[in-house]
CSV table of C-alpha atoms and ligand atoms in Angstrom, one decimal:
chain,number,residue,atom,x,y,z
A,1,UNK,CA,114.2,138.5,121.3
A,2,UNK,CA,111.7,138.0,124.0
A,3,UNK,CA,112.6,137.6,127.6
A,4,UNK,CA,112.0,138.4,131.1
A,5,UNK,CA,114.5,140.7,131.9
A,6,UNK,CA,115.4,144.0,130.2
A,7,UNK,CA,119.4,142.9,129.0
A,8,UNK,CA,121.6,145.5,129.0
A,9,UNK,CA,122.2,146.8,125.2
A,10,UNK,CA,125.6,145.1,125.3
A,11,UNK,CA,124.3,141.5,126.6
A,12,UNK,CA,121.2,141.6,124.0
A,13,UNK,CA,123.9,142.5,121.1
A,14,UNK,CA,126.6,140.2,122.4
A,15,UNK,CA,123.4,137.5,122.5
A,16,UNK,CA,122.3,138.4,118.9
A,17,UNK,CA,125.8,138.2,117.4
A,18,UNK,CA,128.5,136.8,119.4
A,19,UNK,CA,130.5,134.4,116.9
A,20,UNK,CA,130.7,137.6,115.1
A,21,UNK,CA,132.5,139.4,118.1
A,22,UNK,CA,134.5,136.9,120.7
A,23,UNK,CA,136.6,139.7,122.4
A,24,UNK,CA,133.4,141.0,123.5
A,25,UNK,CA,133.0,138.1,126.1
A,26,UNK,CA,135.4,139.0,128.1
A,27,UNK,CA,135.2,142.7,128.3
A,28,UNK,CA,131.4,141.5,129.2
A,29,UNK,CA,132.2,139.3,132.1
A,30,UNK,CA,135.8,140.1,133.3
A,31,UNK,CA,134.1,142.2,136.0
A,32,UNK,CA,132.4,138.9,137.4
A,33,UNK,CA,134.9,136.8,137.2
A,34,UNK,CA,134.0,134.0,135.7
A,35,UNK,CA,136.1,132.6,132.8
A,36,UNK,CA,133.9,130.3,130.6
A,37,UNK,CA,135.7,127.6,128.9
A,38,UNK,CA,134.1,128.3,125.8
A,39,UNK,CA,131.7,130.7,124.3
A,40,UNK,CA,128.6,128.3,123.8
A,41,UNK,CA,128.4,127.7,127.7
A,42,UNK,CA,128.3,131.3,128.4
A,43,UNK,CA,125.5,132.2,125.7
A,44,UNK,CA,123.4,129.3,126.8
A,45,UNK,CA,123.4,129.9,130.1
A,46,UNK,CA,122.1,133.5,129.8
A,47,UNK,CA,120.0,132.2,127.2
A,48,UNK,CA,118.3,130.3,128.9
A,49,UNK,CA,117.8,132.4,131.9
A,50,UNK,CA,116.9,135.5,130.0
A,51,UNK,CA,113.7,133.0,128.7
A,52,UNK,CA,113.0,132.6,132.6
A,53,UNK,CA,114.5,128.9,132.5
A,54,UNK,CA,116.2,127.6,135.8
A,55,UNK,CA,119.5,126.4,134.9
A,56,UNK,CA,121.6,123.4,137.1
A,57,UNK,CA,125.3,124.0,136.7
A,58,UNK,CA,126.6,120.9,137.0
A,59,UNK,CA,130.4,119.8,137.3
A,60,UNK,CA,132.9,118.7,139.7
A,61,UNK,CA,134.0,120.7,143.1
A,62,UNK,CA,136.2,124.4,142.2
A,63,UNK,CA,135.4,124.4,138.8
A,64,UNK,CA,134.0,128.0,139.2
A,65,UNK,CA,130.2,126.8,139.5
A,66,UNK,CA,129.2,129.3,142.1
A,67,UNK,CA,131.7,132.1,140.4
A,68,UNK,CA,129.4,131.6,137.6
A,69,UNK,CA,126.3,131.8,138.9
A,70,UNK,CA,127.6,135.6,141.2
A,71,UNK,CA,128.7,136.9,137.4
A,72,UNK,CA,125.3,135.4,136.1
A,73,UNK,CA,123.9,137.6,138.5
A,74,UNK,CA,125.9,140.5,138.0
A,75,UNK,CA,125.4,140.6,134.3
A,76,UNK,CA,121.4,140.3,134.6
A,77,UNK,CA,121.9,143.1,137.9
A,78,UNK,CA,120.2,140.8,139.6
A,79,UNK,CA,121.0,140.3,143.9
A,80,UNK,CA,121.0,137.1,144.8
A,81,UNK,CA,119.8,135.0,147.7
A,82,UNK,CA,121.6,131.6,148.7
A,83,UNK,CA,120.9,128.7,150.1
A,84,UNK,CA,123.3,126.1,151.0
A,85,UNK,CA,122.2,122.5,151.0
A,86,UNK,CA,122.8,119.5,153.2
A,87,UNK,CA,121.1,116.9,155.1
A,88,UNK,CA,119.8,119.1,157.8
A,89,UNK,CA,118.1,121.4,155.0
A,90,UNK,CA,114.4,121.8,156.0
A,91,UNK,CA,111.2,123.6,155.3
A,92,UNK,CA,112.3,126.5,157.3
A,93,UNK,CA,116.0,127.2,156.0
A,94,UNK,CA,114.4,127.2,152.4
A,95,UNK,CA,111.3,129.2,153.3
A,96,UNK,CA,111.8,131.2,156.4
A,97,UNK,CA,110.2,130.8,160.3
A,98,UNK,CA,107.9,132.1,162.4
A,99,UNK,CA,109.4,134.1,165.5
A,100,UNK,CA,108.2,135.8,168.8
A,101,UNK,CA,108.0,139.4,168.2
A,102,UNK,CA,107.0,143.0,170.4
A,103,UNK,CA,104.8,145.4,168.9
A,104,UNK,CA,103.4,148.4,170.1
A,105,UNK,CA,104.3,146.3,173.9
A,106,UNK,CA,101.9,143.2,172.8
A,107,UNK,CA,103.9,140.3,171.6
A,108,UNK,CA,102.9,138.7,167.6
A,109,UNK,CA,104.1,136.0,165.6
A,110,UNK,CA,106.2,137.5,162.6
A,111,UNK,CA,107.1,135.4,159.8
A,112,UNK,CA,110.8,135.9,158.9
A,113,UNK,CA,111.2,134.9,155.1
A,114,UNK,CA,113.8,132.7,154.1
A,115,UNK,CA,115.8,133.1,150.8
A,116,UNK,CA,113.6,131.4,148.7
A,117,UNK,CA,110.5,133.4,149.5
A,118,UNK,CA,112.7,136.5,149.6
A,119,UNK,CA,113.9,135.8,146.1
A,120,UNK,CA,110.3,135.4,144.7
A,121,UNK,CA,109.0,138.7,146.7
A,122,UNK,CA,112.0,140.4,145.4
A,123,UNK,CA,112.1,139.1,142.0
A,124,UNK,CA,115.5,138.1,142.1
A,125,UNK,CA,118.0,135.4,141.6
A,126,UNK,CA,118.1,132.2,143.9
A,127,UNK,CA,120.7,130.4,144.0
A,128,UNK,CA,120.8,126.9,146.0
A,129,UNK,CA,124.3,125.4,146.1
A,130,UNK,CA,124.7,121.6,146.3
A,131,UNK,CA,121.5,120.6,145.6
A,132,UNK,CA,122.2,117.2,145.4
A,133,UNK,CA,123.2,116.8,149.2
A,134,UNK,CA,119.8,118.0,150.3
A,135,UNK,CA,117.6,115.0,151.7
A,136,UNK,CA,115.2,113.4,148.5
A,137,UNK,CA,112.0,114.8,150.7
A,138,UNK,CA,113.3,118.1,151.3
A,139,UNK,CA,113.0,120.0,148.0
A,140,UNK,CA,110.1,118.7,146.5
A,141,UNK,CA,108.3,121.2,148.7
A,142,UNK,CA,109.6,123.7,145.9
A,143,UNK,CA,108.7,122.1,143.0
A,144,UNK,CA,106.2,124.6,142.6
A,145,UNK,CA,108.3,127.4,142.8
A,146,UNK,CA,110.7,125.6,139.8
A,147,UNK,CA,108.1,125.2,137.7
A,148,UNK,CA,105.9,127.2,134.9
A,149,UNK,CA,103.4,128.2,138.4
A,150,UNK,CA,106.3,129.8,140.1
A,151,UNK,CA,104.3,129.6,143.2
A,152,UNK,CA,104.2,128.2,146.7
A,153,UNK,CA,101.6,127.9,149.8
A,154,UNK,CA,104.0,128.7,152.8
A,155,UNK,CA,103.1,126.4,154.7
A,156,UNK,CA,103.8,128.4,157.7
A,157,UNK,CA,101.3,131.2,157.2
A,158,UNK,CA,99.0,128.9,154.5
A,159,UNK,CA,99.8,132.6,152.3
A,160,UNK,CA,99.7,131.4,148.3
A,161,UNK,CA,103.4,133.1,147.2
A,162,UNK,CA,104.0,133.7,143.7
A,163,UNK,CA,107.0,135.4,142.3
A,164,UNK,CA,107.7,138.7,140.9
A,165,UNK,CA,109.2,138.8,137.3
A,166,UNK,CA,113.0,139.0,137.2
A,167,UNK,CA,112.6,135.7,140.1
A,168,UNK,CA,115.0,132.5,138.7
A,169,UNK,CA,116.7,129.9,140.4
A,170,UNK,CA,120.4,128.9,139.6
A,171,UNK,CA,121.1,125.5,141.1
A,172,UNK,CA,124.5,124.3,141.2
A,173,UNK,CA,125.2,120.0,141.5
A,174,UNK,CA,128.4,117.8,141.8
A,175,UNK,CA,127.4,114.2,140.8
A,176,UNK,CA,128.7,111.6,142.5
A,177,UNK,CA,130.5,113.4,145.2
A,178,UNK,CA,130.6,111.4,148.6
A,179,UNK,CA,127.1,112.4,150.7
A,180,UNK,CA,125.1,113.4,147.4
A,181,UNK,CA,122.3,111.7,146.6
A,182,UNK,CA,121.1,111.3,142.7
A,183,UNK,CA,118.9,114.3,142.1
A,184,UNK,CA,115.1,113.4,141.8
A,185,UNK,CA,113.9,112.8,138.4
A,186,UNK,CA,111.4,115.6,138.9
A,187,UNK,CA,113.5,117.9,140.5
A,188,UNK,CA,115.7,117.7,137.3
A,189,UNK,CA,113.1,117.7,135.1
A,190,UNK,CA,112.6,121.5,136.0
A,191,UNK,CA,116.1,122.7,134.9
A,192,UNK,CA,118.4,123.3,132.2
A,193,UNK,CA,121.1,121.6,132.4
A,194,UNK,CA,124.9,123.9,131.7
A,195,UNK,CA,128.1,121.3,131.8
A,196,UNK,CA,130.5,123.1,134.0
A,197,UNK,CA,134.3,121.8,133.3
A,198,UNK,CA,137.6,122.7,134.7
A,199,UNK,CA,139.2,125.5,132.3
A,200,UNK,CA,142.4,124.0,131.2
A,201,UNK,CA,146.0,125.4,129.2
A,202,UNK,CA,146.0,129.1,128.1
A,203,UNK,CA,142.3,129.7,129.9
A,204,UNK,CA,144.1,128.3,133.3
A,205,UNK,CA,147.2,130.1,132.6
A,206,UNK,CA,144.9,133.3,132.3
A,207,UNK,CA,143.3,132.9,135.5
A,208,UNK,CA,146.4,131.8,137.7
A,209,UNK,CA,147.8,135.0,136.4
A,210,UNK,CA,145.1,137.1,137.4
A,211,UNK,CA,144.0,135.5,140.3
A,212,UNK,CA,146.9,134.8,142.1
A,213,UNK,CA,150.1,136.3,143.6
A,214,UNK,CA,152.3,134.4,141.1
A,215,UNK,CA,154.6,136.1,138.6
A,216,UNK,CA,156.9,133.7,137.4
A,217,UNK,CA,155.9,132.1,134.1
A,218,UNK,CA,157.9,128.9,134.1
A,219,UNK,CA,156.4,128.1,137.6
A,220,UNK,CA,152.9,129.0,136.1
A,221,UNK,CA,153.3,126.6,133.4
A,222,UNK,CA,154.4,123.6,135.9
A,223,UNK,CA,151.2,124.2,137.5
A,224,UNK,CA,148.6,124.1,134.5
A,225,UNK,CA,150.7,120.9,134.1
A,226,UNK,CA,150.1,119.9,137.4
A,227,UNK,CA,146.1,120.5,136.7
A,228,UNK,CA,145.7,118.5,134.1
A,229,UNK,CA,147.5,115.5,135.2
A,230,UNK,CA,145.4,115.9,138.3
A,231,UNK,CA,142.4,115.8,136.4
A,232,UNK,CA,143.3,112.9,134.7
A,233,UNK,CA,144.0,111.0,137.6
A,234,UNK,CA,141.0,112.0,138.9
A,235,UNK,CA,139.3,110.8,135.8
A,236,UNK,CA,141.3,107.2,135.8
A,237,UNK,CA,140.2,106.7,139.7
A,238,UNK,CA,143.4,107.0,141.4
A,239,UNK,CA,142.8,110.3,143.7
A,240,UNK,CA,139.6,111.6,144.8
A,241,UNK,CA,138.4,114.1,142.5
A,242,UNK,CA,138.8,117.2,145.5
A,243,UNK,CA,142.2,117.0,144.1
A,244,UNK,CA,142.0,118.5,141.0
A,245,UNK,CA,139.8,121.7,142.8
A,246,UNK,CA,140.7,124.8,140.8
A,247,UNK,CA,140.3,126.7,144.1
A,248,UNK,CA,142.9,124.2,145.8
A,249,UNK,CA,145.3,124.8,142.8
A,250,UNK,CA,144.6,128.7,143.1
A,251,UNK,CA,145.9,128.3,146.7
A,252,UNK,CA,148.8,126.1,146.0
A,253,UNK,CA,150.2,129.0,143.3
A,254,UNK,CA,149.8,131.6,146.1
A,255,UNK,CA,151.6,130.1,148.9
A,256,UNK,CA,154.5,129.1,146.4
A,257,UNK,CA,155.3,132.6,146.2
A,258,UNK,CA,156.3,132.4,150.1
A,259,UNK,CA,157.2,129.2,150.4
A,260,UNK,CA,158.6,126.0,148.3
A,261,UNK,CA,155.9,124.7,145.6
A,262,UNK,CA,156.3,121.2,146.8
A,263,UNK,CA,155.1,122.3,150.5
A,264,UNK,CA,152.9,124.8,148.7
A,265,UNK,CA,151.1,121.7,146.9
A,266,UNK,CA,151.2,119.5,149.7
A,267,UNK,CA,149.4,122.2,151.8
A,268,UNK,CA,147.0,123.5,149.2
A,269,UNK,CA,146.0,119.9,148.0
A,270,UNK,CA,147.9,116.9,149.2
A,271,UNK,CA,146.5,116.9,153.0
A,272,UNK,CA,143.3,117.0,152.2
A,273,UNK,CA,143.3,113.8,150.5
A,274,UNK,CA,141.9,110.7,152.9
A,275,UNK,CA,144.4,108.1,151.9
A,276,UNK,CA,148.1,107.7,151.6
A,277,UNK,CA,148.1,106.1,148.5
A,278,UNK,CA,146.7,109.4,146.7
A,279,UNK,CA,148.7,111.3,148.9
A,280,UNK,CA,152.3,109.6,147.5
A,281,UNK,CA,150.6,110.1,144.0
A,282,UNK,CA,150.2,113.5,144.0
A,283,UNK,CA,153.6,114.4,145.9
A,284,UNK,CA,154.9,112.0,143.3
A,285,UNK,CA,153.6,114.1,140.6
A,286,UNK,CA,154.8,117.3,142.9
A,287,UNK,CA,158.0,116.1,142.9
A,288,UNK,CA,158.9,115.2,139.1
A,289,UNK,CA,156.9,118.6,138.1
A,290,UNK,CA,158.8,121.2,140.5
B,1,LIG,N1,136.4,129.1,135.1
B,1,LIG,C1,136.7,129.8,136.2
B,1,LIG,N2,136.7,131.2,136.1
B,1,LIG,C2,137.0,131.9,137.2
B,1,LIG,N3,137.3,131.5,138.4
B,1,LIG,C3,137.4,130.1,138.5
B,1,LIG,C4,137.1,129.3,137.4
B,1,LIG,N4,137.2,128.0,137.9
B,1,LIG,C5,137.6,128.1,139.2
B,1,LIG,N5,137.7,129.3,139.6
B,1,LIG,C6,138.1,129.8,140.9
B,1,LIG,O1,138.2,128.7,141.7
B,1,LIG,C7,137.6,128.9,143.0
B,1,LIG,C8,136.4,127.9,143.2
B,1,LIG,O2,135.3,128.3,142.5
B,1,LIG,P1,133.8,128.0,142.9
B,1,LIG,O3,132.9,128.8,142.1
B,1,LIG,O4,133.7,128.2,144.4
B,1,LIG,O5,133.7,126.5,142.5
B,1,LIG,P2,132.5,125.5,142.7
B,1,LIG,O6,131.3,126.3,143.2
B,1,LIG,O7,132.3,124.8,141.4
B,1,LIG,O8,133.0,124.5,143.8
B,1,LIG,C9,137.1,130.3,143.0
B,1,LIG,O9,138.1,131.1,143.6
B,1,LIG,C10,137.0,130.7,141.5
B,1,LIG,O10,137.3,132.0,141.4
B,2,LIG,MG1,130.3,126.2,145.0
């Protein structure tokens, strides 16, 4: 197979014949944590990027999208570099600035690179979270940088940057969450797009039990329960979709060790929703689980 990193023996045989072998999957990526809902996701996704193609993880809030993209990174032992979008995203978060600095007692301009131009110099992962909440005219400036030229004129020093090999970007997106915008043809034109779900039943059973402080099976199985009526509701409308969060159930299950589920829940996920009406629905649901 032809690709832009050197895979690890393991990840190129695991590539070349995993419906043979599905118990190698998780030896694989148990270090990193993430627990793909299915084997198809995994392979595409390293697929892809082992061809040099950006990927877009795209699914709702705590569904393990970033999770995925730090054990994408450990299994290609690749660092990465972040950046976190939102409105006030500009030129100089993506790409660095220029700064007053003393040397040899005169004083220069020095360039400080940001993590995009670090991860094309270092020829490593970048990873830009929420890409969707960036303003429309902010990332275009990369567009260069997503594409087959995988170069950029900093506009701060007029330098023409191009990246080293191993350099790929990982974006992560949550449609339709409040404050996001629809991602730019364009932008999304330079991606491969990986469906990220919530895991669900034995998967979520797997992961509370790992991942958490809880023991007690029974109380485990109430709160897979718990998750997928949440994400139902989410999906019918009735509760904002932060409710169904895998890392807000995650938190729930460790404060019910300490204290009562119910409160646990209500903590964990309940307050954080806006109106009372979703409130009283999910202490409803609370209530006839636990
Ligand atoms: N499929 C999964 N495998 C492993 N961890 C998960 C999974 N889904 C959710 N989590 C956990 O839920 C929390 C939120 O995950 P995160 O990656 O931050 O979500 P996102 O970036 O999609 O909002 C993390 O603690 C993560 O470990
Ligand atoms: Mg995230």
């Amino acid at each position: 197979m032809r690709t832009n990193y050197e895979l690890s023996d393991k990840m190129t045989e695991l590539l070349n014949s995993y419906n043979r072998n599905s118990n190698a999957f998780q030896e694989l990526i148990g270090e990193g944590g993430y627990m793909p809902p299915n084997q198809e996701l995994l392979i595409d996704a390293i697929s892809a990027l082992s061809m040099g193609k950006n990927i877009l993880l795209k699914g709702p809030t705590g569904a393990g999208k970033t999770k995925f993209a730090e054990t994408l990174s450990m299994l290609f032992q690749q660092p990465m570099f972040s950046v976190n979008c939102s409105v006030d995203l500009d030129a100089e978060s993506l790409l660095g600035f220029k700064t007053l600095a003393n040397k040899d007692d005169q004083q220069v301009i020095e360039f400080v690179s940001g993590p995009v131009i670090n991860a094309m110099q270092h020829g490593t992962f970048l990873y830009i979270d929420e890409i969707n909440m960036a303003k429309p005219e902010t990332l275009p400036l990369i567009n260069g940088v997503l594409d087959y030229r995988r170069t950029i004129t900093n506009p701060f020093t007029n330098e023409l940057v191009s990246a080293n090999k191993g350099f790929n970007v990982i974006a992560a997106i949550n449609e339709g969450y409040v404050g996001t915008v629809p991602l730019n043809e364009a932008l999304k034109n330079r991606f491969v797009v990986i469906e990220i779900p919530y895991i669900e039943g034995e998967q979520l059973k797997q992961l509370i039990q790992e991942n958490t402080q809880l023991n007690d099976e029974h109380t485990i199985d109430l709160f897979v329960t718990l998750s997928a009526d949440l994400i139902q509701a989410v999906v019918q409308g009735k509760i904002a979709e932060d409710a169904a969060s895998i890392r807000a159930l995650l938190d729930a299950c460790d404060l019910s060790v300490l204290i009562p589920a119910e409160r646990a829940i209500q903590r964990a996920i309940v307050d954080k929703l806006e109106e009372d009406r979703e409130r009283e629905f999910v202490l409803n649901l609370a209530a006839t689980l636990f």
